[in-house]
mmCIF file of C-alpha atoms in Angstrom:
data_model
loop_
_atom_site.group_PDB
_atom_site.id
_atom_site.type_symbol
_atom_site.label_atom_id
_atom_site.label_comp_id
_atom_site.label_asym_id
_atom_site.label_seq_id
_atom_site.Cartn_x
_atom_site.Cartn_y
_atom_site.Cartn_z
ATOM 1 C CA MET A 14 45.594 -69.530 13.386
ATOM 2 C CA ASN A 15 43.700 -67.357 16.556
ATOM 3 C CA ALA A 16 44.834 -67.220 19.817
ATOM 4 C CA MET A 17 42.555 -70.060 20.794
ATOM 5 C CA ASN A 18 44.413 -72.318 18.638
ATOM 6 C CA THR A 19 41.134 -73.027 16.334
ATOM 7 C CA HIS A 20 40.930 -72.884 12.817
ATOM 8 C CA TYR A 21 37.719 -71.150 12.637
ATOM 9 C CA PRO A 22 38.283 -67.040 11.841
ATOM 10 C CA ASP A 23 37.580 -64.386 14.585
ATOM 11 C CA PRO A 24 33.840 -63.232 14.997
ATOM 12 C CA VAL A 25 33.788 -60.359 12.814
ATOM 13 C CA ARG A 26 32.269 -57.511 14.916
ATOM 14 C CA VAL A 27 29.734 -55.732 14.183
ATOM 15 C CA GLU A 28 29.019 -52.394 14.795
ATOM 16 C CA PRO A 29 25.370 -50.126 15.480
ATOM 17 C CA VAL A 30 24.606 -48.035 12.605
ATOM 18 C CA ASN A 31 22.848 -44.856 14.556
ATOM 19 C CA ARG A 32 21.287 -42.297 12.457
ATOM 20 C CA HIS A 33 22.906 -38.150 13.127
ATOM 21 C CA THR A 34 21.721 -34.902 12.997
ATOM 22 C CA LEU A 35 24.071 -32.313 11.947
ATOM 23 C CA ALA A 36 24.243 -29.079 12.200
ATOM 24 C CA VAL A 37 27.295 -27.452 9.751
ATOM 25 C CA ILE A 38 27.656 -23.260 10.426
ATOM 26 C CA VAL A 39 29.498 -22.531 6.422
ATOM 27 C CA ASP A 40 30.143 -18.662 5.026
ATOM 28 C CA ASN A 41 27.239 -18.748 2.331
ATOM 29 C CA GLU A 42 28.498 -18.728 -1.368
ATOM 30 C CA PRO A 43 28.880 -20.254 -4.282
ATOM 31 C CA GLY A 44 29.792 -24.151 -4.139
ATOM 32 C CA VAL A 45 29.831 -25.002 -1.016
ATOM 33 C CA LEU A 46 26.697 -26.546 -0.552
ATOM 34 C CA ALA A 47 28.276 -28.724 -3.354
ATOM 35 C CA ARG A 48 31.856 -29.153 -1.513
ATOM 36 C CA ILE A 49 30.060 -30.851 1.243
ATOM 37 C CA ALA A 50 27.775 -33.285 -1.436
ATOM 38 C CA GLY A 51 30.492 -33.746 -3.095
ATOM 39 C CA LEU A 52 32.250 -35.441 0.296
ATOM 40 C CA PHE A 53 29.403 -37.463 1.158
ATOM 41 C CA SER A 54 29.462 -38.598 -1.797
ATOM 42 C CA GLY A 55 33.086 -39.357 -3.095
ATOM 43 C CA ARG A 56 32.760 -41.485 0.002
ATOM 44 C CA GLY A 57 29.876 -43.575 -0.522
ATOM 45 C CA TYR A 58 27.723 -41.823 2.868
ATOM 46 C CA ASN A 59 24.501 -40.919 2.044
ATOM 47 C CA ILE A 60 22.342 -37.832 2.669
ATOM 48 C CA GLU A 61 19.171 -38.814 4.131
ATOM 49 C CA SER A 62 18.284 -35.141 4.752
ATOM 50 C CA LEU A 63 19.723 -31.947 3.523
ATOM 51 C CA THR A 64 18.451 -28.157 4.558
ATOM 52 C CA VAL A 65 20.096 -25.350 4.115
ATOM 53 C CA SER A 66 19.418 -21.328 4.911
ATOM 54 C CA GLU A 67 20.822 -18.234 5.179
ATOM 55 C CA THR A 68 21.076 -16.998 8.885
ATOM 56 C CA GLU A 69 22.884 -14.430 9.571
ATOM 57 C CA HIS A 70 22.396 -11.980 5.858
ATOM 58 C CA ALA A 71 25.227 -9.554 6.875
ATOM 59 C CA ARG A 72 27.404 -11.703 7.447
ATOM 60 C CA HIS A 73 26.895 -14.361 4.698
ATOM 61 C CA ILE A 74 26.119 -17.239 7.140
ATOM 62 C CA SER A 75 24.804 -19.937 6.462
ATOM 63 C CA ARG A 76 23.663 -22.829 8.372
ATOM 64 C CA ILE A 77 23.136 -26.489 6.980
ATOM 65 C CA THR A 78 21.255 -29.458 8.729
ATOM 66 C CA ILE A 79 22.718 -33.259 7.294
ATOM 67 C CA VAL A 80 20.960 -35.866 8.829
ATOM 68 C CA THR A 81 22.935 -39.367 7.699
ATOM 69 C CA THR A 82 23.652 -42.509 9.230
ATOM 70 C CA GLY A 83 26.775 -44.539 9.892
ATOM 71 C CA THR A 84 28.374 -46.306 12.675
ATOM 72 C CA ASN A 85 30.081 -43.891 15.076
ATOM 73 C CA ALA A 86 33.289 -44.372 13.990
ATOM 74 C CA VAL A 87 31.812 -43.652 10.587
ATOM 75 C CA ILE A 88 29.865 -40.240 12.037
ATOM 76 C CA GLU A 89 33.108 -38.723 13.738
ATOM 77 C CA GLN A 90 34.775 -39.272 10.734
ATOM 78 C CA ILE A 91 32.653 -37.083 8.552
ATOM 79 C CA LYS A 92 32.354 -34.647 11.347
ATOM 80 C CA ALA A 93 37.204 -34.250 10.644
ATOM 81 C CA GLN A 94 35.820 -34.298 7.272
ATOM 82 C CA LEU A 95 33.055 -31.706 7.712
ATOM 83 C CA ASP A 96 35.429 -29.574 9.756
ATOM 84 C CA ARG A 97 38.777 -29.591 7.879
ATOM 85 C CA LEU A 98 36.906 -27.296 4.535
ATOM 86 C CA VAL A 99 37.894 -24.582 3.984
ATOM 87 C CA PRO A 100 34.321 -22.123 4.562
ATOM 88 C CA VAL A 101 33.089 -24.624 7.773
ATOM 89 C CA HIS A 102 33.204 -22.605 10.732
ATOM 90 C CA ARG A 103 31.489 -25.336 12.871
ATOM 91 C CA VAL A 104 30.494 -28.773 13.332
ATOM 92 C CA VAL A 105 27.863 -29.988 15.898
ATOM 93 C CA ASP A 106 26.616 -33.581 16.077
ATOM 94 C CA LEU A 107 22.697 -31.971 17.587
ATOM 95 C CA THR A 108 22.293 -36.389 18.478
ATOM 96 C CA LEU A 109 25.108 -36.278 20.707
ATOM 97 C CA GLN A 110 24.017 -32.878 22.646
ATOM 98 C CA GLY A 111 20.990 -34.727 23.785
ATOM 99 C CA ASP A 112 17.385 -33.713 23.533
ATOM 100 C CA SER A 113 17.117 -31.842 20.283
ATOM 101 C CA LEU A 114 14.201 -30.855 18.654
ATOM 102 C CA GLU A 115 13.610 -31.705 15.360
ATOM 103 C CA ARG A 116 10.933 -30.373 12.573
ATOM 104 C CA GLU A 117 9.610 -30.916 8.647
ATOM 105 C CA LEU A 118 6.693 -29.187 6.782
ATOM 106 C CA ALA A 119 5.431 -31.434 4.001
ATOM 107 C CA LEU A 120 2.597 -30.580 1.343
ATOM 108 C CA VAL A 121 0.658 -33.855 0.625
ATOM 109 C CA LYS A 122 -1.925 -34.187 -1.627
ATOM 110 C CA VAL A 123 -4.864 -36.271 -1.630
ATOM 111 C CA ALA A 124 -7.614 -37.275 -4.035
ATOM 112 C CA GLY A 125 -10.674 -38.568 -3.836
ATOM 113 C CA LYS A 126 -14.482 -37.931 -3.825
ATOM 114 C CA GLY A 127 -17.111 -39.518 -1.407
ATOM 115 C CA ASP A 128 -15.905 -41.598 1.481
ATOM 116 C CA HIS A 129 -12.672 -40.733 1.078
ATOM 117 C CA ARG A 130 -12.543 -37.634 1.227
ATOM 118 C CA VAL A 131 -14.278 -37.518 5.006
ATOM 119 C CA GLU A 132 -11.246 -39.958 5.533
ATOM 120 C CA ALA A 133 -8.761 -38.163 4.493
ATOM 121 C CA MET A 134 -10.295 -35.147 6.161
ATOM 122 C CA ARG A 135 -10.703 -36.871 9.365
ATOM 123 C CA LEU A 136 -6.983 -38.111 9.026
ATOM 124 C CA ALA A 137 -6.114 -34.900 8.093
ATOM 125 C CA ALA A 138 -8.385 -33.493 11.533
ATOM 126 C CA ALA A 139 -6.204 -36.549 13.852
ATOM 127 C CA PHE A 140 -2.808 -34.636 12.985
ATOM 128 C CA GLY A 141 -3.528 -31.444 12.425
ATOM 129 C CA ALA A 142 -2.335 -30.998 9.515
ATOM 130 C CA ARG A 143 -4.068 -27.739 8.535
ATOM 131 C CA THR A 144 -5.841 -27.751 4.646
ATOM 132 C CA LEU A 145 -4.374 -24.825 1.899
ATOM 133 C CA ASP A 146 -5.995 -25.914 -0.699
ATOM 134 C CA ALA A 147 -9.256 -27.688 -1.549
ATOM 135 C CA THR A 148 -11.445 -28.137 -4.822
ATOM 136 C CA LEU A 149 -13.995 -30.650 -5.213
ATOM 137 C CA ASN A 150 -12.206 -33.298 -6.026
ATOM 138 C CA SER A 151 -8.419 -33.342 -4.248
ATOM 139 C CA PHE A 152 -7.616 -31.191 -0.967
ATOM 140 C CA VAL A 153 -3.436 -30.010 -0.256
ATOM 141 C CA PHE A 154 -2.963 -30.901 3.421
ATOM 142 C CA GLU A 155 0.609 -28.686 5.291
ATOM 143 C CA LEU A 156 1.975 -30.679 8.295
ATOM 144 C CA THR A 157 4.339 -30.011 10.417
ATOM 145 C CA GLY A 158 6.294 -32.492 12.841
ATOM 146 C CA SER A 159 8.729 -35.302 13.274
ATOM 147 C CA THR A 160 9.869 -37.395 10.409
ATOM 148 C CA GLU A 161 7.991 -39.529 11.665
ATOM 149 C CA GLU A 162 5.692 -38.249 12.453
ATOM 150 C CA ILE A 163 4.744 -37.301 8.331
ATOM 151 C CA ASP A 164 5.547 -41.034 7.654
ATOM 152 C CA ARG A 165 2.716 -42.279 9.374
ATOM 153 C CA PHE A 166 0.627 -39.234 7.957
ATOM 154 C CA VAL A 167 1.933 -39.635 4.812
ATOM 155 C CA LYS A 168 1.527 -43.820 5.048
ATOM 156 C CA LEU A 169 -2.265 -43.248 6.198
ATOM 157 C CA MET A 170 -3.434 -41.498 3.102
ATOM 158 C CA ALA A 171 -1.815 -43.550 0.994
ATOM 159 C CA SER A 172 -5.204 -45.661 0.970
ATOM 160 C CA VAL A 173 -7.575 -42.818 0.986
ATOM 161 C CA GLY A 174 -5.540 -40.735 -2.468
ATOM 162 C CA LEU A 175 -2.457 -39.746 -2.153
ATOM 163 C CA VAL A 176 -1.487 -38.004 -5.255
ATOM 164 C CA GLU A 177 2.075 -36.231 -4.022
ATOM 165 C CA VAL A 178 4.191 -35.363 -1.055
ATOM 166 C CA SER A 179 6.927 -32.459 -1.338
ATOM 167 C CA ARG A 180 8.947 -32.628 2.625
ATOM 168 C CA THR A 181 11.052 -29.704 3.376
ATOM 169 C CA GLY A 182 13.666 -31.967 4.703
ATOM 170 C CA VAL A 183 15.059 -31.863 8.708
ATOM 171 C CA ALA A 184 15.092 -28.601 10.766
ATOM 172 C CA ALA A 185 16.374 -28.680 13.988
ATOM 173 C CA MET A 186 18.117 -27.014 17.009
ATOM 174 C CA GLY A 187 19.527 -27.669 20.464
ATOM 175 C CA ARG A 188 17.796 -27.922 23.689
ATOM 176 C CA GLY A 189 17.972 -24.107 25.761
ATOM 177 C CA ALA A 190 19.436 -21.138 25.975
ATOM 178 C CA GLU A 191 22.894 -21.718 24.762
ATOM 179 C CA ALA A 192 24.156 -20.591 20.596
ATOM 180 C CA MET A 193 25.345 -23.727 18.858
#
């Protein structure tokens, strides 16, 4: 029995699940990405977005941007485990740093004729999407924006003939003059 002499169990504490963007600076060497992905999958954590690119060619340094979700305790555990990996130089939670800039690039292919074609062009103009390719039956649009903006654009294009979507994943950086 609990402290109040009742037969009812203590209430289950439910912690909120939050979305976090992590920037990880690593050595650019074979197997680093596999080790990081293995860390996530081995513990049952999900990666919602993953982007990797070499940022300092002379020093062979890459930056990995990971978007994941979890309770505060889970996020802290992820950061601690990433920090312990040998090729990792630094782990920064951009979500906790305050306002960070996040952008994603999407290529969106839409097919249609007549009114659907006109509506696709109107929506693309409203979102500021660039037309990369146009034929008599289809368009390929390029859109850069937040994940939410791209989600809205794709959802609207579904009603006018969405064929295919390719997304880069989130690229993020903290605001201000300081480096990560």
